[in-house]
Short mmCIF file of C-alpha atoms and ligand atoms in Angstrom, two decimals:
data_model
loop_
_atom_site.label_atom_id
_atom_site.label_comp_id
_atom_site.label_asym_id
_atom_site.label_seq_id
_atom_site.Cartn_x
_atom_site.Cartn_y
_atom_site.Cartn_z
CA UNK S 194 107.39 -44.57 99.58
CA UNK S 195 104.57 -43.11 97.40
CA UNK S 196 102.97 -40.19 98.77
CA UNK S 197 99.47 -38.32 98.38
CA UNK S 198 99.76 -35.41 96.17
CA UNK S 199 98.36 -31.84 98.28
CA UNK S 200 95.14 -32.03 97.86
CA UNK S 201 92.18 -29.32 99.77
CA UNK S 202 89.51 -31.49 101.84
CA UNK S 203 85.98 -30.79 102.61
CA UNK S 204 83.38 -32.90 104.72
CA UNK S 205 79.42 -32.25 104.43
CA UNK S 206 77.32 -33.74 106.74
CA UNK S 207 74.65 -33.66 103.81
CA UNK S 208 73.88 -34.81 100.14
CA UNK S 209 72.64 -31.29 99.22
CA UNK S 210 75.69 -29.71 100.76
CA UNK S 211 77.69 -32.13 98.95
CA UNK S 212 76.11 -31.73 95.82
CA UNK S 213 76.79 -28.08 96.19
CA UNK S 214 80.27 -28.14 96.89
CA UNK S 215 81.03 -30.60 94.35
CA UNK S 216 79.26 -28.08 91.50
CA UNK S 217 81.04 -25.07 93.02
CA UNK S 218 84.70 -26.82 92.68
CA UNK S 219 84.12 -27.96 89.41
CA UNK S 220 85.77 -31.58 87.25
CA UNK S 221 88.74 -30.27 89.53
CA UNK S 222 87.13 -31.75 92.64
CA UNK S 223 86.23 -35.59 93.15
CA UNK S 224 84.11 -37.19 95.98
CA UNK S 225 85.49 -40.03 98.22
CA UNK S 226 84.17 -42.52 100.45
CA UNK S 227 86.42 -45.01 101.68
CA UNK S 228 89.39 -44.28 99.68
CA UNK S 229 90.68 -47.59 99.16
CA UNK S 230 90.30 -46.91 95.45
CA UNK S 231 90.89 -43.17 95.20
CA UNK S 232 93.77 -42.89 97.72
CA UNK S 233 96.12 -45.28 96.21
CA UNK S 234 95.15 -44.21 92.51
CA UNK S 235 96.31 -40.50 93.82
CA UNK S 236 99.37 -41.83 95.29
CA UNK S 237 100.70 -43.28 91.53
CA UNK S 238 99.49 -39.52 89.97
CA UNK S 239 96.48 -41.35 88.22
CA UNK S 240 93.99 -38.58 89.47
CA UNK S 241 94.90 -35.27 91.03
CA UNK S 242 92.24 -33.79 92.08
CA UNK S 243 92.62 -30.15 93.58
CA UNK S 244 89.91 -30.81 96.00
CA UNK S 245 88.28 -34.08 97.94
CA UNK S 246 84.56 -34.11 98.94
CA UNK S 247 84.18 -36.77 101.70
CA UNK S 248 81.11 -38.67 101.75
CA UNK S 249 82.19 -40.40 104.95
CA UNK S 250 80.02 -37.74 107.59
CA UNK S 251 77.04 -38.69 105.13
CA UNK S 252 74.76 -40.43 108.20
CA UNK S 253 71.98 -40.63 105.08
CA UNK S 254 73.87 -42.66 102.68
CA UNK S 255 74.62 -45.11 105.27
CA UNK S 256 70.35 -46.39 105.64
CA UNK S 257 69.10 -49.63 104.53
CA UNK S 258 65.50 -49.78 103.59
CA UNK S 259 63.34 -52.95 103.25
CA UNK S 260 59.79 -53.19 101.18
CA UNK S 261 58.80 -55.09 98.70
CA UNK S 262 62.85 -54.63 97.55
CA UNK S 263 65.30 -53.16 98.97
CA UNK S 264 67.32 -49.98 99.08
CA UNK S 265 70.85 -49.80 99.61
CA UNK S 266 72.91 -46.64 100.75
CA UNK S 267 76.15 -46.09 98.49
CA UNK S 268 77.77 -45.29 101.76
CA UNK S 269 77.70 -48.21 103.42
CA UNK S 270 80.57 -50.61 103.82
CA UNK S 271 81.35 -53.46 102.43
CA UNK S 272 81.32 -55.09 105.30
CA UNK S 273 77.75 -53.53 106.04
CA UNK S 274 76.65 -54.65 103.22
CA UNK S 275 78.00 -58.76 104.32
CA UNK S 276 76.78 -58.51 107.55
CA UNK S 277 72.91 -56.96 106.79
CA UNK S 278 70.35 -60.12 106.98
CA UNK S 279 68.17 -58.83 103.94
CA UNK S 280 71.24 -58.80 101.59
CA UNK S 281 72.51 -62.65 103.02
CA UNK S 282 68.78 -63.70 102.76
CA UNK S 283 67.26 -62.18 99.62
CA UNK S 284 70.50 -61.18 97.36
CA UNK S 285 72.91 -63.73 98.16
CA UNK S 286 74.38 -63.16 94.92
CA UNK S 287 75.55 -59.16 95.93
CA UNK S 288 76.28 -61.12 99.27
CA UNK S 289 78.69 -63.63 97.73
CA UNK S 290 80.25 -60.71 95.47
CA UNK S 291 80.98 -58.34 98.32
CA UNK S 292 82.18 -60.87 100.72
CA UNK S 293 85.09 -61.58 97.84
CA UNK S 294 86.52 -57.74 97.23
CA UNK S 295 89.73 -57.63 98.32
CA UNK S 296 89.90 -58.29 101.68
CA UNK S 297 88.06 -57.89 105.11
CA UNK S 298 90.32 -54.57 105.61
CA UNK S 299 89.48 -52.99 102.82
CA UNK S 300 86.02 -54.18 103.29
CA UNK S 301 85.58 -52.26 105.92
CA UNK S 302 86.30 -48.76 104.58
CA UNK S 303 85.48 -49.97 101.11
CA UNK S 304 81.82 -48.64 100.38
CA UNK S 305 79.14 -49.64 97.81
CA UNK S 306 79.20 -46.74 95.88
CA UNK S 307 82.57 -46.11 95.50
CA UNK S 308 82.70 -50.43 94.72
CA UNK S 309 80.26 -49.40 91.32
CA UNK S 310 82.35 -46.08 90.59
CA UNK S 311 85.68 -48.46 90.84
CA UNK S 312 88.22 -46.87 88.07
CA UNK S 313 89.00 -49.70 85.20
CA UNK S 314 92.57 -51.38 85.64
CA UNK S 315 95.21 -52.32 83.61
CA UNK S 316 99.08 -53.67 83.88
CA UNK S 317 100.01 -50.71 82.16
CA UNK S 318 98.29 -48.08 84.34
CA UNK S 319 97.81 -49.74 87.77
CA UNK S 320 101.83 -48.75 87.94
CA UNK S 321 103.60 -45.90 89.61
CA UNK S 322 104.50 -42.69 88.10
CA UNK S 323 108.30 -43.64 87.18
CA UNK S 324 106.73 -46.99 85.69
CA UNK S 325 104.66 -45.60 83.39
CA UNK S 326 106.51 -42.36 82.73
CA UNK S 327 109.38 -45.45 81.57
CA UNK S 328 107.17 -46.72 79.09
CA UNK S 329 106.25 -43.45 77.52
CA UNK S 330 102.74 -43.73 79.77
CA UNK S 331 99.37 -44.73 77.86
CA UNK S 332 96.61 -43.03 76.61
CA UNK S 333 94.64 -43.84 79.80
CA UNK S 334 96.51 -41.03 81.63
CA UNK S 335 99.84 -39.04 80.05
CA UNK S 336 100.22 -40.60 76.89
CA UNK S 337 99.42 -41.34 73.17
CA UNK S 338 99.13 -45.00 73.01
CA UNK S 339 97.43 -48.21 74.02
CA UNK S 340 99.90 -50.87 75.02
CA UNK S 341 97.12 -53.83 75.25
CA UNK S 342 95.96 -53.11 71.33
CA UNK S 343 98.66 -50.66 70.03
CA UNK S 344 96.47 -49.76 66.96
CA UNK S 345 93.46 -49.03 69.50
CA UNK S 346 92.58 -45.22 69.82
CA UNK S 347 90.16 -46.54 72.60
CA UNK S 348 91.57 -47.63 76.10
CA UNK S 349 90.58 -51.40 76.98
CA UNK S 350 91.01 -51.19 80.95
CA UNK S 351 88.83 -53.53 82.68
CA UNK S 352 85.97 -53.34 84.82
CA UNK S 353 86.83 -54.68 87.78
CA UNK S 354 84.31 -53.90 90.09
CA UNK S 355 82.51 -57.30 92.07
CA UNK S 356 79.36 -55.70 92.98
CA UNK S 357 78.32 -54.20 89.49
CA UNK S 358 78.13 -57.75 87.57
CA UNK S 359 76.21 -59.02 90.77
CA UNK S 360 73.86 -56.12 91.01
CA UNK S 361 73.36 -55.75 87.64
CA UNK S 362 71.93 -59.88 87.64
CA UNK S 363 69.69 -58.52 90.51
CA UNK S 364 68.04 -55.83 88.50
CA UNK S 365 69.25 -53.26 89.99
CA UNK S 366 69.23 -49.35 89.80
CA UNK S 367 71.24 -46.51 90.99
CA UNK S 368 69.56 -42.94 92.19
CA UNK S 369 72.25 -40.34 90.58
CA UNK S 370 71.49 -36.54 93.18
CA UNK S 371 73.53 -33.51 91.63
CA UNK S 372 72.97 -30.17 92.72
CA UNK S 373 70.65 -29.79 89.31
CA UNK S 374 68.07 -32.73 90.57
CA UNK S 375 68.50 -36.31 90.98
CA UNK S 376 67.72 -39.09 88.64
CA UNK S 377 67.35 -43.30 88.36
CA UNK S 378 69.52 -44.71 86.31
CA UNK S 379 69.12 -48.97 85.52
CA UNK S 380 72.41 -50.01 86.67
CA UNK S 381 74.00 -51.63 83.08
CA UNK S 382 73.49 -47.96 81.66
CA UNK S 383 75.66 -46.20 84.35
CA UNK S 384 78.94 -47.76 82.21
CA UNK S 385 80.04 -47.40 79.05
CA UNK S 386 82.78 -49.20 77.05
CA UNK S 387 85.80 -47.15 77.21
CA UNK S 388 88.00 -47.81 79.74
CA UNK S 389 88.82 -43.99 80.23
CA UNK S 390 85.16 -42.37 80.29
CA UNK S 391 83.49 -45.77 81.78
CA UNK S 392 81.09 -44.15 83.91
CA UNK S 393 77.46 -42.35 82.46
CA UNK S 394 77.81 -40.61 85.87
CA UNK S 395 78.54 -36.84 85.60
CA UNK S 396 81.38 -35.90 87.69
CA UNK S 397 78.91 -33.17 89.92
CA UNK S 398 76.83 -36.46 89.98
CA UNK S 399 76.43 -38.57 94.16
CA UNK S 400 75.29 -41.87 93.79
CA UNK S 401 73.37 -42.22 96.73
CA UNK S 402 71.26 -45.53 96.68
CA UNK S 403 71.44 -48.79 95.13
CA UNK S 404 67.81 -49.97 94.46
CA UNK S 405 66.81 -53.11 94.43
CA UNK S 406 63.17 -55.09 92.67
CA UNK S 407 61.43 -57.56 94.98
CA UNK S 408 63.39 -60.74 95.33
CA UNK S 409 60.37 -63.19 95.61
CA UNK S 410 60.68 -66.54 93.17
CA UNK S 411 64.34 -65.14 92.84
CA UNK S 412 67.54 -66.82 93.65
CA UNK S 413 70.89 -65.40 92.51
CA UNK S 414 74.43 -66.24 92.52
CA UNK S 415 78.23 -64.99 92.04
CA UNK S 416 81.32 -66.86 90.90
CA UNK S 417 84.85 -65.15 90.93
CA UNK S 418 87.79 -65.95 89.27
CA UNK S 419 91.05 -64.42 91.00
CA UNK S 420 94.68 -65.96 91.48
CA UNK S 421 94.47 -65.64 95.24
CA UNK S 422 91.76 -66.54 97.11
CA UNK S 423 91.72 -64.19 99.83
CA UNK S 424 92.80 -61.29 98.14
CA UNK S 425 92.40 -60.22 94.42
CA UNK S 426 90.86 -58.41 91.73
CA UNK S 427 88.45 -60.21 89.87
CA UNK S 428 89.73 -61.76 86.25
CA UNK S 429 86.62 -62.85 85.63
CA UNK S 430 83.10 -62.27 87.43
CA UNK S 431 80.08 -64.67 86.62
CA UNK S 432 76.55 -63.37 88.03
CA UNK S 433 73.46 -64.91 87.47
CA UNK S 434 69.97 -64.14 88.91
CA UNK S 435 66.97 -66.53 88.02
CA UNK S 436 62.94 -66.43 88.94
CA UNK S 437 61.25 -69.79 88.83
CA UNK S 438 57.83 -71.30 88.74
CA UNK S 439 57.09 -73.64 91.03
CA UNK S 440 57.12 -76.57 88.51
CA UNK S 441 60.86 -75.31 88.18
CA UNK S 442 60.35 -73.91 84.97
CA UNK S 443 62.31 -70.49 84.02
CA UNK S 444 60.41 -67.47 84.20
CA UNK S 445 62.78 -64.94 84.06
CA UNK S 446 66.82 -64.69 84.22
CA UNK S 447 70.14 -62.47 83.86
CA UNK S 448 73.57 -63.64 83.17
CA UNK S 449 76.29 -60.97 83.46
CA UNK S 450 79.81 -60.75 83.08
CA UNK S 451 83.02 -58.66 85.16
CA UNK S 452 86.35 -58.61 84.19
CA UNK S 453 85.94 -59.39 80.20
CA UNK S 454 85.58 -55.87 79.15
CA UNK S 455 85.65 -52.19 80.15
CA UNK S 456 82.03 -52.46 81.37
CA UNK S 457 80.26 -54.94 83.40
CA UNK S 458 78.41 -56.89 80.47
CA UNK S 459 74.75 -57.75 80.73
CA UNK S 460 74.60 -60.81 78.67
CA UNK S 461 71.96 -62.33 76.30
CA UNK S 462 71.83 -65.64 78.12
CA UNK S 463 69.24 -65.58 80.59
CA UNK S 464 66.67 -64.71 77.91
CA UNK S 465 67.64 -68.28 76.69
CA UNK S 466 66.70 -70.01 79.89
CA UNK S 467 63.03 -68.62 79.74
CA UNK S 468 60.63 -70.92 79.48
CA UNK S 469 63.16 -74.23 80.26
CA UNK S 470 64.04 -75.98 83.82
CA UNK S 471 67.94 -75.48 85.04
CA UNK S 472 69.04 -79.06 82.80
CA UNK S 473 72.54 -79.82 82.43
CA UNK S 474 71.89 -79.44 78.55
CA UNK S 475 70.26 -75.81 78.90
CA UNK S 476 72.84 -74.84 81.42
CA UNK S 477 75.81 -76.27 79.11
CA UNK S 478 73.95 -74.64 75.64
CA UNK S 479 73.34 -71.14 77.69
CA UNK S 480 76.80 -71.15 78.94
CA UNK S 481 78.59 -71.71 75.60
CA UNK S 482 76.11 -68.66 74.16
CA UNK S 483 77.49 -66.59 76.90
CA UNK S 484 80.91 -67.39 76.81
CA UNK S 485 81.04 -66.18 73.14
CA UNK S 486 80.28 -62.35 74.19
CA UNK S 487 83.75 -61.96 76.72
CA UNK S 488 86.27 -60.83 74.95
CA UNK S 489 89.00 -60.38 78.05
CA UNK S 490 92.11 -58.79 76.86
CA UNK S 491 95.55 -59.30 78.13
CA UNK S 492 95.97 -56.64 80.69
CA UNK S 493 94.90 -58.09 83.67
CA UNK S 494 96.46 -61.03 85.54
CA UNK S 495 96.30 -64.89 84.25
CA UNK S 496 96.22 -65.86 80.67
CA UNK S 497 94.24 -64.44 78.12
CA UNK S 498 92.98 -67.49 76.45
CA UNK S 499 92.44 -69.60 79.84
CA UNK S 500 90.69 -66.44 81.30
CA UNK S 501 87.98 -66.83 77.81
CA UNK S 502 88.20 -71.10 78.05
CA UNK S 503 86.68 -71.05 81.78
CA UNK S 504 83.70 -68.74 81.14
CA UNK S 505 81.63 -71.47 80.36
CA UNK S 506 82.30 -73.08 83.55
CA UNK S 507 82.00 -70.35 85.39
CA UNK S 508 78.85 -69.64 84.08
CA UNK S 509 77.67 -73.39 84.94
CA UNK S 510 78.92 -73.31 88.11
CA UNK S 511 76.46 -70.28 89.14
CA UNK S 512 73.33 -71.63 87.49
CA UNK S 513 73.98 -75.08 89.07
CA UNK S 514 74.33 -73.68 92.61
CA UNK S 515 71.04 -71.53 91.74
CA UNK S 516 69.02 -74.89 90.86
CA UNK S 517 70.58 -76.16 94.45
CA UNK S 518 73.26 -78.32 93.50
CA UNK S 519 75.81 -78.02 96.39
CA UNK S 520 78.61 -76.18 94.92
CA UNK S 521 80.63 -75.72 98.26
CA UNK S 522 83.28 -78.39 97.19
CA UNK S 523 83.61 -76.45 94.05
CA UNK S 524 83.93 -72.78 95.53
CA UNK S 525 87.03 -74.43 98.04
CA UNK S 526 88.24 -75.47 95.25
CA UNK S 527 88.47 -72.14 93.15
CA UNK S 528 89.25 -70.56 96.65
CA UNK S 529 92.38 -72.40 96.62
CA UNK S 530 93.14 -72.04 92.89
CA UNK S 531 93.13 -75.74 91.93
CA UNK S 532 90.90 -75.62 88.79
C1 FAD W 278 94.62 -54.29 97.36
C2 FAD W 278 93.25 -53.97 96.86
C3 FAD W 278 92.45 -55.00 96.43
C4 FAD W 278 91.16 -54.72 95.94
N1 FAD W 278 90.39 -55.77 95.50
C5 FAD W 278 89.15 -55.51 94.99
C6 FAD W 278 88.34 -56.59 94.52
O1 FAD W 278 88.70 -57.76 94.63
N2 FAD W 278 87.13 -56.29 93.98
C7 FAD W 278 86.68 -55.01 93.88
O2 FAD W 278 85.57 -54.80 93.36
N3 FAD W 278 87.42 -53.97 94.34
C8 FAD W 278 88.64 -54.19 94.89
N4 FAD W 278 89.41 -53.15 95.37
C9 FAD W 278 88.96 -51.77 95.16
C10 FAD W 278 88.21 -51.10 96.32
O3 FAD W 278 88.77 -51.46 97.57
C11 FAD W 278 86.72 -51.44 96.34
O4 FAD W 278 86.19 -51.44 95.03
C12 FAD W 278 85.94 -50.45 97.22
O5 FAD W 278 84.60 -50.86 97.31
C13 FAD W 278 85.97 -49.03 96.68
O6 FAD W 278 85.13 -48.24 97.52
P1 FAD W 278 85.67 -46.92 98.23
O7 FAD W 278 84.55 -46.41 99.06
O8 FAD W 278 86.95 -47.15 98.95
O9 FAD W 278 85.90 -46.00 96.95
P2 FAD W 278 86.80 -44.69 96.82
O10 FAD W 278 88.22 -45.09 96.68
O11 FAD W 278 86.46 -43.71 97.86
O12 FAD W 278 86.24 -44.14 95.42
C14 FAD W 278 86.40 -44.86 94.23
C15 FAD W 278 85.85 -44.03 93.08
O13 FAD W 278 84.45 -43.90 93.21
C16 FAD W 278 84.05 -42.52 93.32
N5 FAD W 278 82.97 -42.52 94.31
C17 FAD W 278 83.00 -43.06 95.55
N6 FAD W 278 81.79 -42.98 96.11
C18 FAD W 278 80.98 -42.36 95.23
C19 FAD W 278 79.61 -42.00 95.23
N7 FAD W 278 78.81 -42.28 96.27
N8 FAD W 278 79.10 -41.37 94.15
C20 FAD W 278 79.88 -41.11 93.06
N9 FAD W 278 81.20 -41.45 93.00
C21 FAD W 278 81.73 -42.07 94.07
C22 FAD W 278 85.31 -41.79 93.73
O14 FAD W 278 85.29 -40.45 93.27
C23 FAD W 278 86.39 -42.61 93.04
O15 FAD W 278 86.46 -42.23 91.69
C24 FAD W 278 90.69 -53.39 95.90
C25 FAD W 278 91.52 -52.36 96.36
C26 FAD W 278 92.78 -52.64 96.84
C27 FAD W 278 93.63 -51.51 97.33
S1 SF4 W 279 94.17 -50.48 78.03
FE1 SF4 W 279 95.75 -49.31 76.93
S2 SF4 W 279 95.24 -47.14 77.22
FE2 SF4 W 279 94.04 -48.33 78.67
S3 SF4 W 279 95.23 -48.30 80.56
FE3 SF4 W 279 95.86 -50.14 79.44
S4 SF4 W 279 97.60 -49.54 78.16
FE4 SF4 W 279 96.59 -47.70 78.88
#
């Protein structure tokens, strides 16, 4: 059995008073919400912190406010998230992408915020201690060496998050409270490309609010690839968001990736829709162009080259159910891994 590592544990009914504590303990300290992330990552020695900051009394990181968008608190569920009408209604996309993490268990301690602050994966480091102390560890955490791209000096872990591909389609931002001042941050530039330091959050840094733009003309979508249906880690994440006129004609568009690199990727490809209707041709052309930016890399589960070959249809298969088509044969069909 894998046990916690000691660890000292405080609970702030506030932001401020968490922002405090978190600048008065230092990088030493990290926060946690549900812990369905954290707790287990702890358990196999990947983080130690000396001290937790629980965001769980947090009653103000749990609203949901509705104008002419939408804000989301980072501490509500997942399940919160599933179950609130404006989300189902307006974002179906961040809908569709939360009601697929993990499972309905985890969904329900599993929290938004701690969903976009999700630590990359990777065979080699999603192992316990003896594991990777066996191998020599990686440069991730312990040791001197990639074992995906041995002549890397960067770590390649994936994003793996469901919600930040979804939200990022959506337009979203992210409101960033330390004990210094808060800030809004668009959601693509909270990551970076490194799958140690993926995160442009500071460590004294609370997300506390997802926000979203008006959703009017808008209809969005998520596609997930994953071995089991009911339970799995994305291996690839398709999100698309598109505005139309009324004559059907593009107005505006975003196409991003999960799973195919060490951030969630905002793609090119809905810039390339502008201006067209959802045809098969400009849906088949736009998903090609987008397939050509994921670069997945074998550390995850499923093969490499399979994982790159489906983008396309992936892609297709979220832009098609955005211009209507009824995908639902298609979705049981992933569901139950018969591609
Ligand atoms: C078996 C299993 C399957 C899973 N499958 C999926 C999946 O399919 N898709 C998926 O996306 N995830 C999956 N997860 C991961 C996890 O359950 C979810 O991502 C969940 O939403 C994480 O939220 P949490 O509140 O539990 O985060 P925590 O574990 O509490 O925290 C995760 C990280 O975020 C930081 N953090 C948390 N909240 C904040 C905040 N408000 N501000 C700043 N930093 C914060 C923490 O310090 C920590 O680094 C799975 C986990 C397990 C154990
Ligand atoms: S990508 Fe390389 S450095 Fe990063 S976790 Fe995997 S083996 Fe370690």
């Amino acid at each position: 059995m894998m046990r916690l590592p000691w660890f000292g544990f405080r609970s702030p009914a506030t932001i401020d008073e968490a922002a405090k504590i978190i600048a008065g303990e230092g990088p030493q300290a990290m926060l946690i919400a549900g812990g369905t992330d954290l707790l287990p990552n702890m358990k196999r020695r990947h983080q130690t912190p000396k001290t937790l900051v629980s965001l769980g009394r947090i009653e103000s990181l749990k609203k949901i406010a509705n104008g002419s968008g939408a804000t989301l608190g980072a501490g509500l569920t997942l399940n919160e998230i599933v179950a609130n009408p404006i989300v189902r209604e307006k974002y179906a996309g961040l809908y569709q992408a939360a009601a697929q993490v993990a499972t309905v268990h985890l969904r329900n301690m599993g929290t938004l915020g701690g969903n976009l602050c999700l630590d990359t994966r990777c065979n080699y480091y999603n192992q316990n201690y003896e594991w990777r102390k066996a191998i020599d560890f990686c440069l991730k955490k312990d040791g001197e060496i990639c074992w995906v791209a041995t002549a890397s000096k960067r770590c390649v872990a994936t994003s793996s998050t469901d919600c930040a591909p979804a939200l990022i389609a959506l337009g979203a931002s992210v409101r960033l409270v330390s004990a210094q001042g808060e800030r809004e941050v668009a959601l693509p530039d909270l990551y970076r490309n490194d799958g140690i330091d993926y995160l442009a959050r500071r460590p004294d840094e609370i997300l506390t609010e997802v926000r979203l733009p008006p959703a009017e003309g808008w209809r969005s979508s998520y596609w997930k690839l994953r071995r089991r249906g009911a339970f799995d880690f994305p291996v690839l994440g398709v999100a698309a968001a598109v505005k139309t006129a009324r004559d059907g004609t593009v107005e505006e568009a975003r196409i991003a990736l999960g799973a195919v690199s060490s951030r969630p990727l905002l793609t090119q490809g809905g810039g390339l829709l502008v201006g067209r209707t959802l045809s098969d041709a400009a849906i088949a052309e736009v998903a090609k162009k987008v397939a050509s930016v994921a670069k997945p890399m074998d550390n995850t589960d499923l093969d490499l080259y399979w994982r790159k070959d489906v983008v396309p249809e992936f892609v297709g298969y979220a832009l098609r159910e955005i211009r209507g088509d009824d995908m639902t044969a298609t979705r049981l069909r992933i569901a139950r891994h018969a591609l």
